[in-house]
Tab-separated table of C-alpha atoms in Angstrom:
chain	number	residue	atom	x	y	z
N	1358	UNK	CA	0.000	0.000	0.000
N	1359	UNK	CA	1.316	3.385	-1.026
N	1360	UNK	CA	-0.090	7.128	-0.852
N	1361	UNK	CA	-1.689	8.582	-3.513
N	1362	UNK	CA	0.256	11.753	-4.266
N	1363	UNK	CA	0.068	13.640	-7.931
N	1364	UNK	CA	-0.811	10.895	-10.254
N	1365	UNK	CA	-4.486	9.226	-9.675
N	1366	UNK	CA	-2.995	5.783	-11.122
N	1367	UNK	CA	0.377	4.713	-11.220
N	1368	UNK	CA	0.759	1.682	-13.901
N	1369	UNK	CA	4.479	-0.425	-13.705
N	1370	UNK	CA	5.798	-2.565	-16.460
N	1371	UNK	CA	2.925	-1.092	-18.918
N	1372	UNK	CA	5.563	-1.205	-22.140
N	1373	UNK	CA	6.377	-4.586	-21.442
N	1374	UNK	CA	3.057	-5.599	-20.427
N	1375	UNK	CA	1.361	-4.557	-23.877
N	1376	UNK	CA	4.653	-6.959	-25.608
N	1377	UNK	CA	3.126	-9.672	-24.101
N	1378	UNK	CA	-0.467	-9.231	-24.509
N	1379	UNK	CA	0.492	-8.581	-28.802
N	1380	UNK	CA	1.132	-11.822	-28.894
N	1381	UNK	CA	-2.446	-12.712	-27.713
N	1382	UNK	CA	-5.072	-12.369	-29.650
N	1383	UNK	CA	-7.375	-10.088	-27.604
N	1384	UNK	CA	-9.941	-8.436	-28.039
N	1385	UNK	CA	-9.954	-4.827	-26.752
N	1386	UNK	CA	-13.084	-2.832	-26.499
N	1387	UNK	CA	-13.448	0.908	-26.569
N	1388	UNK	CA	-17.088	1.130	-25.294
N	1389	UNK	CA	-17.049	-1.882	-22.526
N	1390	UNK	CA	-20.737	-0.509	-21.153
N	1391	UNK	CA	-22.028	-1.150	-24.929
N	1392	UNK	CA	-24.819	-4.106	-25.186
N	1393	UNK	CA	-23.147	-7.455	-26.740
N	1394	UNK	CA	-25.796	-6.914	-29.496
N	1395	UNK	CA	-24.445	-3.886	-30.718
N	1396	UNK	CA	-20.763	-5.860	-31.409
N	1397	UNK	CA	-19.794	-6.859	-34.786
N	1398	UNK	CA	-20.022	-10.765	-34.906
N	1399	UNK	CA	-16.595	-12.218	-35.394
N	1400	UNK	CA	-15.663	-15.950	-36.652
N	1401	UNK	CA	-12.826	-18.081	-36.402
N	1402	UNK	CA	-12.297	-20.953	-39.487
N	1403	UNK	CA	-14.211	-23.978	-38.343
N	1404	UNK	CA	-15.188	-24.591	-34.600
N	1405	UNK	CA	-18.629	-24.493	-33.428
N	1406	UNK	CA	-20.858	-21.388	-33.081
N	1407	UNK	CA	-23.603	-20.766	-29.853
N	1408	UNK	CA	-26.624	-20.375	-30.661
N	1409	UNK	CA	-27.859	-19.037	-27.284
N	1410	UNK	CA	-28.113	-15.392	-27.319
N	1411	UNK	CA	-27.128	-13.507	-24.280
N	1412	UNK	CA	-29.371	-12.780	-21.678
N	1413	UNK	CA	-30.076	-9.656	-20.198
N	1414	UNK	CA	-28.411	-9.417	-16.404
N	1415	UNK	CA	-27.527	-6.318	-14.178
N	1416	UNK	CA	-24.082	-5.019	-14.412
N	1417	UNK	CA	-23.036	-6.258	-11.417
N	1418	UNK	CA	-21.250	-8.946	-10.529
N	1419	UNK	CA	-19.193	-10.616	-7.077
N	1420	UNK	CA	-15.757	-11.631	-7.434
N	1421	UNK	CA	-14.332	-14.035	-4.181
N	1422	UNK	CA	-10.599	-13.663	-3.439
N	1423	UNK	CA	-10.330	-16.681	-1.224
N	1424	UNK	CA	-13.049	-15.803	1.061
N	1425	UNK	CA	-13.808	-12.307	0.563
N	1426	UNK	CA	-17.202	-11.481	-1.196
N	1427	UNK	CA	-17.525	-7.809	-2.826
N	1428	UNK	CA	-20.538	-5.767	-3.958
N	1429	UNK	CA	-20.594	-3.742	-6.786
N	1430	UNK	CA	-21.708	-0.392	-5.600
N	1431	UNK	CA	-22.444	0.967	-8.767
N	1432	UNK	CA	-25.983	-1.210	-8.420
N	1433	UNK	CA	-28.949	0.994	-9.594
N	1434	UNK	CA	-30.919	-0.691	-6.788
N	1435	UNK	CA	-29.083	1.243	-4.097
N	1436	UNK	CA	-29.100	4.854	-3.621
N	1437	UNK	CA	-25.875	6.491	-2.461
N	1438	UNK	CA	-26.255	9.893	-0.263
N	1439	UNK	CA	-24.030	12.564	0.396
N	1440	UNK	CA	-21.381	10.662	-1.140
N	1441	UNK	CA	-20.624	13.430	-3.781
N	1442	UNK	CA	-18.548	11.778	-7.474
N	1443	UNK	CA	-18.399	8.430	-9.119
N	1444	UNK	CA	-16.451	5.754	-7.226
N	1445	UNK	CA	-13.901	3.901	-9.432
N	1446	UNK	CA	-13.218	5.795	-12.087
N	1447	UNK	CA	-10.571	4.823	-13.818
N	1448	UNK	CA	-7.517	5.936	-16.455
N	1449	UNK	CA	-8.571	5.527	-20.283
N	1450	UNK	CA	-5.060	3.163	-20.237
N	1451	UNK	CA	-5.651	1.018	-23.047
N	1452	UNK	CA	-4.002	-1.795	-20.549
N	1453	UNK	CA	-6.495	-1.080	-18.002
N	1454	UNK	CA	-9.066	-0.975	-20.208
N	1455	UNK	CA	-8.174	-4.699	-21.246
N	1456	UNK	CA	-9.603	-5.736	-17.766
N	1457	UNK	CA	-13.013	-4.567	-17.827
N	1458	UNK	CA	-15.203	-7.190	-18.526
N	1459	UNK	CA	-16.909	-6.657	-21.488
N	1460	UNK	CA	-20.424	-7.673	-19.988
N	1461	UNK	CA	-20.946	-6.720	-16.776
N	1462	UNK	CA	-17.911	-3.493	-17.397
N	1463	UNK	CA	-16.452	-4.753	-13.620
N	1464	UNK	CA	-12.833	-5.496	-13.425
N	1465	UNK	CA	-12.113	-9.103	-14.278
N	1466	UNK	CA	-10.088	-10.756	-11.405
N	1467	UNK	CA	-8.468	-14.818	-11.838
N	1468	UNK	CA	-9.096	-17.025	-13.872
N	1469	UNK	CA	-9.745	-14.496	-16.893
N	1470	UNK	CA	-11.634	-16.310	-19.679
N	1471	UNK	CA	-11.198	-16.118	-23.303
N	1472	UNK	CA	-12.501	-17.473	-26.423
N	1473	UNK	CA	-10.620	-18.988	-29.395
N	1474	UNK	CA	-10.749	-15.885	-30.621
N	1475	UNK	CA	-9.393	-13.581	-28.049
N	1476	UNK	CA	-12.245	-12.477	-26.346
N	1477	UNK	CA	-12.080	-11.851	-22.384
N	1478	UNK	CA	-14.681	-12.031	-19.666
N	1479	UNK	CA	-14.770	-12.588	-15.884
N	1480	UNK	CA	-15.453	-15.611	-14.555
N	1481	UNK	CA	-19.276	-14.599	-12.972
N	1482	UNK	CA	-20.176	-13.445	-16.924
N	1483	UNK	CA	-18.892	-16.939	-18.279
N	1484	UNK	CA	-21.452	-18.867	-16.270
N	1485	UNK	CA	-24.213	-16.048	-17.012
N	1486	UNK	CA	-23.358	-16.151	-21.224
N	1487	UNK	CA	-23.906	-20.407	-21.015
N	1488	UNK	CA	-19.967	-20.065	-21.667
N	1489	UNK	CA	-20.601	-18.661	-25.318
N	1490	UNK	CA	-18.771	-15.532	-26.428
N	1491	UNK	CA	-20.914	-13.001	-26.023
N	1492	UNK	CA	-18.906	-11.319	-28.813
N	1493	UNK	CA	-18.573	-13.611	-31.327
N	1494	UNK	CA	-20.534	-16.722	-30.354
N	1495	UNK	CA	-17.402	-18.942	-30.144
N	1496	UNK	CA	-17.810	-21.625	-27.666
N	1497	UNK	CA	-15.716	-20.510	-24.640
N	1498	UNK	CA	-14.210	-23.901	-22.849
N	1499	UNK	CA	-12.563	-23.420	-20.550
N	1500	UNK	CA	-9.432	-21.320	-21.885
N	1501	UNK	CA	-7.323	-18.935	-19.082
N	1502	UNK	CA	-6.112	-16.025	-20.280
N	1503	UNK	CA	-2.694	-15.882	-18.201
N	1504	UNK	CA	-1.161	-12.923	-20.016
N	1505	UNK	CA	-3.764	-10.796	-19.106
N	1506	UNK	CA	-3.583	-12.269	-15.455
N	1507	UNK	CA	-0.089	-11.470	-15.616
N	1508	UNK	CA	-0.518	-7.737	-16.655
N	1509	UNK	CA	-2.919	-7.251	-13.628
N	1510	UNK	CA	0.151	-7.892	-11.265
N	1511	UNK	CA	2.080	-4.988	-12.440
N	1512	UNK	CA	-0.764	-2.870	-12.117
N	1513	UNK	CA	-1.772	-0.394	-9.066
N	1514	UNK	CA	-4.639	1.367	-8.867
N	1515	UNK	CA	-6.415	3.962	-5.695
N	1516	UNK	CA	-8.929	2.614	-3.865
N	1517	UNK	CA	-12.741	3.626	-5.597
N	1518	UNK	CA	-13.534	5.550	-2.500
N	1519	UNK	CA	-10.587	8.151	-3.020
N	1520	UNK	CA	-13.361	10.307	-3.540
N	1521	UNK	CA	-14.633	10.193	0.204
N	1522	UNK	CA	-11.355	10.731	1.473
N	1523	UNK	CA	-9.232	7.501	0.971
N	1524	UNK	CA	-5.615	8.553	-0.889
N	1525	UNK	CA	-3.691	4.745	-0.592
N	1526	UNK	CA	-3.138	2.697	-3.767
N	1527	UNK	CA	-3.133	-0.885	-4.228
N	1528	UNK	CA	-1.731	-3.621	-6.431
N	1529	UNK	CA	-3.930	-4.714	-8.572
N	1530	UNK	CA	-4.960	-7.813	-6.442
N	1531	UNK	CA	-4.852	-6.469	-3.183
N	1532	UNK	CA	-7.043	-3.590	-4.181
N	1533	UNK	CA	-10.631	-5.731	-3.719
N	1534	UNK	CA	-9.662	-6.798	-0.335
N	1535	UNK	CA	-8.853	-3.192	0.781
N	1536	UNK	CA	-12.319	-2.169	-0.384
N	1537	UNK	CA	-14.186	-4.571	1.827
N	1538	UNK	CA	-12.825	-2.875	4.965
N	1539	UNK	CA	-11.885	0.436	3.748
N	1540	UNK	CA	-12.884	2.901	6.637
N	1541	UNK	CA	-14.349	5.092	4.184
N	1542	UNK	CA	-16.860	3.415	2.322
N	1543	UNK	CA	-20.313	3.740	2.865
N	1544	UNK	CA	-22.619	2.815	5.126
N	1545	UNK	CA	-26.075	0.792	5.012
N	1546	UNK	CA	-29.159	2.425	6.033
N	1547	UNK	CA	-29.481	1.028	9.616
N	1548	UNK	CA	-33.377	0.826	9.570
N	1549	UNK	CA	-34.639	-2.367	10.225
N	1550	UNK	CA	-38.334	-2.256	9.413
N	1551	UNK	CA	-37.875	-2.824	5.774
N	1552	UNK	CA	-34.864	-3.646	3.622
N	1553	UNK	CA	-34.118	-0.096	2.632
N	1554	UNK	CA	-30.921	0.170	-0.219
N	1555	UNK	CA	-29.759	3.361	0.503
N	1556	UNK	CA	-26.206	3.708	1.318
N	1557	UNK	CA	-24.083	6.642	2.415
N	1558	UNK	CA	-22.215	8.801	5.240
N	1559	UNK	CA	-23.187	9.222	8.455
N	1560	UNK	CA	-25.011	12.866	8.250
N	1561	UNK	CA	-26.803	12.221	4.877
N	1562	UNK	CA	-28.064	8.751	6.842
N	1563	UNK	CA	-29.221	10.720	9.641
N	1564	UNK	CA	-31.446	12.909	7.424
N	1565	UNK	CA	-32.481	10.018	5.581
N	1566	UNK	CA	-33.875	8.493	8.407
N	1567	UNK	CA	-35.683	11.278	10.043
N	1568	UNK	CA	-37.369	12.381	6.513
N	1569	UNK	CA	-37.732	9.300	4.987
N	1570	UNK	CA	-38.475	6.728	7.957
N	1571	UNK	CA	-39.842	8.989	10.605
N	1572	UNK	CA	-37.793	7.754	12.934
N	1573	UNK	CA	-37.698	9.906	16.203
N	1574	UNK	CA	-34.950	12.160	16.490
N	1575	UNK	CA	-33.831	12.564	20.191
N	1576	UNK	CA	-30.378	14.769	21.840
N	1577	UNK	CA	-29.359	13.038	24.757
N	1578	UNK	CA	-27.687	10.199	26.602
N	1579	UNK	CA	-30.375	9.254	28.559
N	1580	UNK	CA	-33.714	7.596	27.363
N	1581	UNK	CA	-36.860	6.342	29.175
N	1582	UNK	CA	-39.027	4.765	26.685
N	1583	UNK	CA	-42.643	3.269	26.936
N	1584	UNK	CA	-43.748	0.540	24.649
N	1585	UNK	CA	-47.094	-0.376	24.459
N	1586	UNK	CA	-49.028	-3.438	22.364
N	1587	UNK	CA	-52.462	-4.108	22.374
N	1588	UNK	CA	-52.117	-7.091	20.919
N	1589	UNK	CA	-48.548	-8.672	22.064
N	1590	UNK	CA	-49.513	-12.533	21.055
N	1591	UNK	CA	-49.620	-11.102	17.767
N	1592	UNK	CA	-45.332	-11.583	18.027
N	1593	UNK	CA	-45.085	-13.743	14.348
N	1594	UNK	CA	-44.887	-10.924	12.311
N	1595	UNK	CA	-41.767	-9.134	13.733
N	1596	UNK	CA	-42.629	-5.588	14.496
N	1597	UNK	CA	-39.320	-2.973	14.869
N	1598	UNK	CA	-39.070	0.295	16.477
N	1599	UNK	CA	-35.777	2.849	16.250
N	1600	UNK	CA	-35.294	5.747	17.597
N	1601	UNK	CA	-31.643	7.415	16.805
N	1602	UNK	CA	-30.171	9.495	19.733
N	1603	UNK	CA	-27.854	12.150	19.920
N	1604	UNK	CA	-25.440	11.699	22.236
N	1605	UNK	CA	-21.774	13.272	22.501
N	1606	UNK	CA	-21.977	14.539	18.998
N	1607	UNK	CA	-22.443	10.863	17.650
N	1608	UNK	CA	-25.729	9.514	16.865
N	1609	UNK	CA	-26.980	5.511	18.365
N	1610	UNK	CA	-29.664	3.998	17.074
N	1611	UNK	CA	-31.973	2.084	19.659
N	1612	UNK	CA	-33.966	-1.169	18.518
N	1613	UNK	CA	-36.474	-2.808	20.084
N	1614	UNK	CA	-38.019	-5.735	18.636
N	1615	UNK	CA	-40.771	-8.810	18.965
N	1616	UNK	CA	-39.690	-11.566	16.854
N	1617	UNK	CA	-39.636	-15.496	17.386
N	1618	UNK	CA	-36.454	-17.055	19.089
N	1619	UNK	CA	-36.938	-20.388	17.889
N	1620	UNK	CA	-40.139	-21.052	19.411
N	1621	UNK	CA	-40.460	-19.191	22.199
N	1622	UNK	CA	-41.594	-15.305	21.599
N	1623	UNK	CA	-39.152	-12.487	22.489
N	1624	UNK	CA	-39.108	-8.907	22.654
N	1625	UNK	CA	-35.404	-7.724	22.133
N	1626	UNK	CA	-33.487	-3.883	22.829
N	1627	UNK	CA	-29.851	-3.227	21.881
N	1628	UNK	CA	-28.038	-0.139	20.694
N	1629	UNK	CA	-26.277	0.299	17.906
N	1630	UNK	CA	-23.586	3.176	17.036
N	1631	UNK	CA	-23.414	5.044	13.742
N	1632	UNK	CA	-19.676	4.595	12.917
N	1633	UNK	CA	-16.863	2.009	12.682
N	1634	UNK	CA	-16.503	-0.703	15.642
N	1635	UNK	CA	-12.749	1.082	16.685
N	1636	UNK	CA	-15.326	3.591	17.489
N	1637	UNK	CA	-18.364	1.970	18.859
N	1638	UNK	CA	-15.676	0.262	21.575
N	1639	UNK	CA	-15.054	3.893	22.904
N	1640	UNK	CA	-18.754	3.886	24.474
N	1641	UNK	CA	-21.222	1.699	26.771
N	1642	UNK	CA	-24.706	1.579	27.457
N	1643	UNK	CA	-27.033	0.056	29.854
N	1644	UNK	CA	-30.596	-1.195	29.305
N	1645	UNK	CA	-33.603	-1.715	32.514
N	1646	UNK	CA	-37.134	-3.021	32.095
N	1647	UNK	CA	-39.201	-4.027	35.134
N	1648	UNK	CA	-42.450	-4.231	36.889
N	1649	UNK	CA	-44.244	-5.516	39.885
N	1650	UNK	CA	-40.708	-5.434	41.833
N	1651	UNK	CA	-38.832	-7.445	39.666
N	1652	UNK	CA	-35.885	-5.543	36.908
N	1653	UNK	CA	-33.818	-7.042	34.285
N	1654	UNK	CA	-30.551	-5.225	33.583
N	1655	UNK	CA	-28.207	-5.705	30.198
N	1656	UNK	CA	-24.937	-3.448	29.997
N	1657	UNK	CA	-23.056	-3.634	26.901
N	1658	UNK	CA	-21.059	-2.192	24.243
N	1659	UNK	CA	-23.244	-1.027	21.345
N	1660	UNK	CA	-22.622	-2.316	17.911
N	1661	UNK	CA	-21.524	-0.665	14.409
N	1662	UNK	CA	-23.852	-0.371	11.715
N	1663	UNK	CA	-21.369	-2.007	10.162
N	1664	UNK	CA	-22.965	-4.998	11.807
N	1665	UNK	CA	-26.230	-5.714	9.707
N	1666	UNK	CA	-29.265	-5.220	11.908
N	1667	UNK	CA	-30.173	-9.020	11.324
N	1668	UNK	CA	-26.473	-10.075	12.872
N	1669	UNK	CA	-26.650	-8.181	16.214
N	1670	UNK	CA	-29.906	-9.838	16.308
N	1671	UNK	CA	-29.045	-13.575	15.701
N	1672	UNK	CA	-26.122	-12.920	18.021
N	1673	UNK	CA	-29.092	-11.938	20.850
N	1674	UNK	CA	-26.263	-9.022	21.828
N	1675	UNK	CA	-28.675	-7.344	23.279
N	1676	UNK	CA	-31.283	-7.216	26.567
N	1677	UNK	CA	-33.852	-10.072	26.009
N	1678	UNK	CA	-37.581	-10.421	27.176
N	1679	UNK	CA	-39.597	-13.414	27.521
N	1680	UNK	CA	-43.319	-12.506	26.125
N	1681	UNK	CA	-44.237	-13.839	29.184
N	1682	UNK	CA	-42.005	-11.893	31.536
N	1683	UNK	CA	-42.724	-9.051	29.377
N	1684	UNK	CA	-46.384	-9.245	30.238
N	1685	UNK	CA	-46.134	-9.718	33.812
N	1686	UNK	CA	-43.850	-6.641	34.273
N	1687	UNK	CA	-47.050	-4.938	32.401
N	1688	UNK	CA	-48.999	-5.692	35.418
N	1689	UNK	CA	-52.777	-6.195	35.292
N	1690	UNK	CA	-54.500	-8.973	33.326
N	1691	UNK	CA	-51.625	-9.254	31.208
N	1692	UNK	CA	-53.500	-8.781	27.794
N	1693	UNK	CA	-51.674	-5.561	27.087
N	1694	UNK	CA	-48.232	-5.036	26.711
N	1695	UNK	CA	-46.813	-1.846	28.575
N	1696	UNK	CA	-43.196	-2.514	28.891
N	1697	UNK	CA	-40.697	0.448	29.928
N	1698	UNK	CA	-37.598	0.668	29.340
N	1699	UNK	CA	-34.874	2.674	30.173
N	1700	UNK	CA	-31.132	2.982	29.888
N	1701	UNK	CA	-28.375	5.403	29.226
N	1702	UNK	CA	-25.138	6.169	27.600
N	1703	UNK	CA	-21.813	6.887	28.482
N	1704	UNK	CA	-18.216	7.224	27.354
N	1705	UNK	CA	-15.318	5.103	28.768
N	1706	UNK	CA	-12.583	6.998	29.558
């Protein structure tokens, strides 16, 4: 990993690099967003033709090195706030432009497939074109185009979120792993009630959620909250509440939830912090429900929104309630759930 200083890309052994891939026959393309129907077909002597014609599939694909899994976050179904530019955009090197897969316009990472022909495509496209050249129809097999794998190591390239504030550059395959955990990509919406796509910082989040989820706003480190049911057997269909507090010029978002724990029926409240977990370790909370002279306590360490919502729930990190305890601390004929719940914030110093 090196700093970015005057030059966004820096590109090593590029001379040498194009030597080798002359004596491959590959196909470069100058508009790799184009629609396969709109390339010329091209045919080899002999050999055997597809016949399927490519389907239509969103230009976006997920590449594993070893275990890692990436998103493309160029996706049109999530929309990216206060993020300001277009991540990943890259040098109109002719080299670089070799490794943009000509179907889904991603960055092809090993193995790189070609055709008889020349053609290249990532591995994800291969499987999604019935391994038929998009381009020309060839029948793929199950060729590796190692030149072009070899060019990729003498590449290095920023990270795609140099735009938010990251300035390193990678080799060419260590750039995809830096991405997963770069501290500056964006976050997920932390809302829980529906499975909402939009992505971005902290303060555009923030608005999002009060104007577009009317989620209660509150400014404070202390809470006292009173949640009330008239119907609590009613627990299949999970029902979420948040509320996002301000607190020491960060913002927490507080769940609680009724959902099923294997069979038994739960209600559930845990924090979670809007920011990285290096940060989220700085602070601690406490959580207290009770009735009729009895009082649970939970004191933790809220979670990142990093964490997806359904994660810090599976992993129960939070204070649990037995319907049934829940409904006694309501008091009376226990038809009606009035649970309270209180708690506060703090900073460890």
């Amino acid at each position: 990993m090196r700093k970015l200083k005057k030059s966004p890309f820096y590109y090593s052994e590029v001379n040498e690099a194009s030597n080798i891939l002359k004596t491959y026959n590959i196909a470069r393309f100058s508009h790799p967003t184009r629609s396969t129907a709109q390339f010329g077909i091209e045919m080899a002597p002999g050999g055997s033709t597809c016949k399927e014609v490519l389907e239509s599939h969103p230009t976006v694909a997920d590449y594993d090195i070893g275990t890692a899994k990436v998103e493309n976050n160029g996706t049109t179904t999530k929309g990216n706030l206060g993020l300001g530019g277009k991540h990943g955009v890259y040098s109109n090197n002719g080299v670089h432009e070799l490794l943009e897969c000509p179907v889904c316009s991603n960055l092809m990472y090993p193995p790189i497939h070609q055709c008889p022909n020349g053609h290249t495509l990532c591995s994800n496209c291969k499987i999604r074109v019935h391994n038929c050249c998009p381009t020309c129809r060839y029948d793929l097999g199950n060729i590796r185009c190692l030149a072009l794998e070899k060019v990729a190591e003498s590449l290095e390239l920023p990270c795609k979120y140099q735009d938010l504030g990251c300035h390193d550059i990678f080799p060419y395959y260590s750039k995809l792993k830096h991405e997963q955990h770069c501290r500056f990509r964006p976050y997920n919406c932390p809302y829980a009630g529906s499975e909402c796509s939009v992505t971005g910082d902290i303060p555009s989040l923030v608005a999002h959620l009060k104007d577009d989820h009317n989620v209660d706003m509150h400014d404070g480190c202390t809470f006292n909250h009173r949640y009330v049911k008239s119907n609590p057997h009613e627990v299949e269909n999970a029902t979420w509440m948040l509320t996002v507090f301000n607190c020491f010029g960060r913002q927490f978002c507080l769940h609680f939830e009724a959902f099923q724990l294997g069979m038994a029926p739960v209600y559930m409240a845990f924090l979670r912090f809007m920011g990285d977990d290096n940060e989220a370790k700085k602070f601690s909370y406490s959580l207290e429900v009770g009735g009729n002279g009895r009082k649970l306590i939970w004191q933790g360490i809220p979670r990142s929104i990093r964490d997806s919502h359904k994660k810090v729930r599976d992993s129960q990190d939070g204070l649990i309630i037995q319907r049934s305890l829940a409904l006694y601390f309501s008091g009376g004929d226990r038809q009606e759930l009035k649970l309270r719940v209180t708690g506060r914030i703090w900073k460890e110093e």
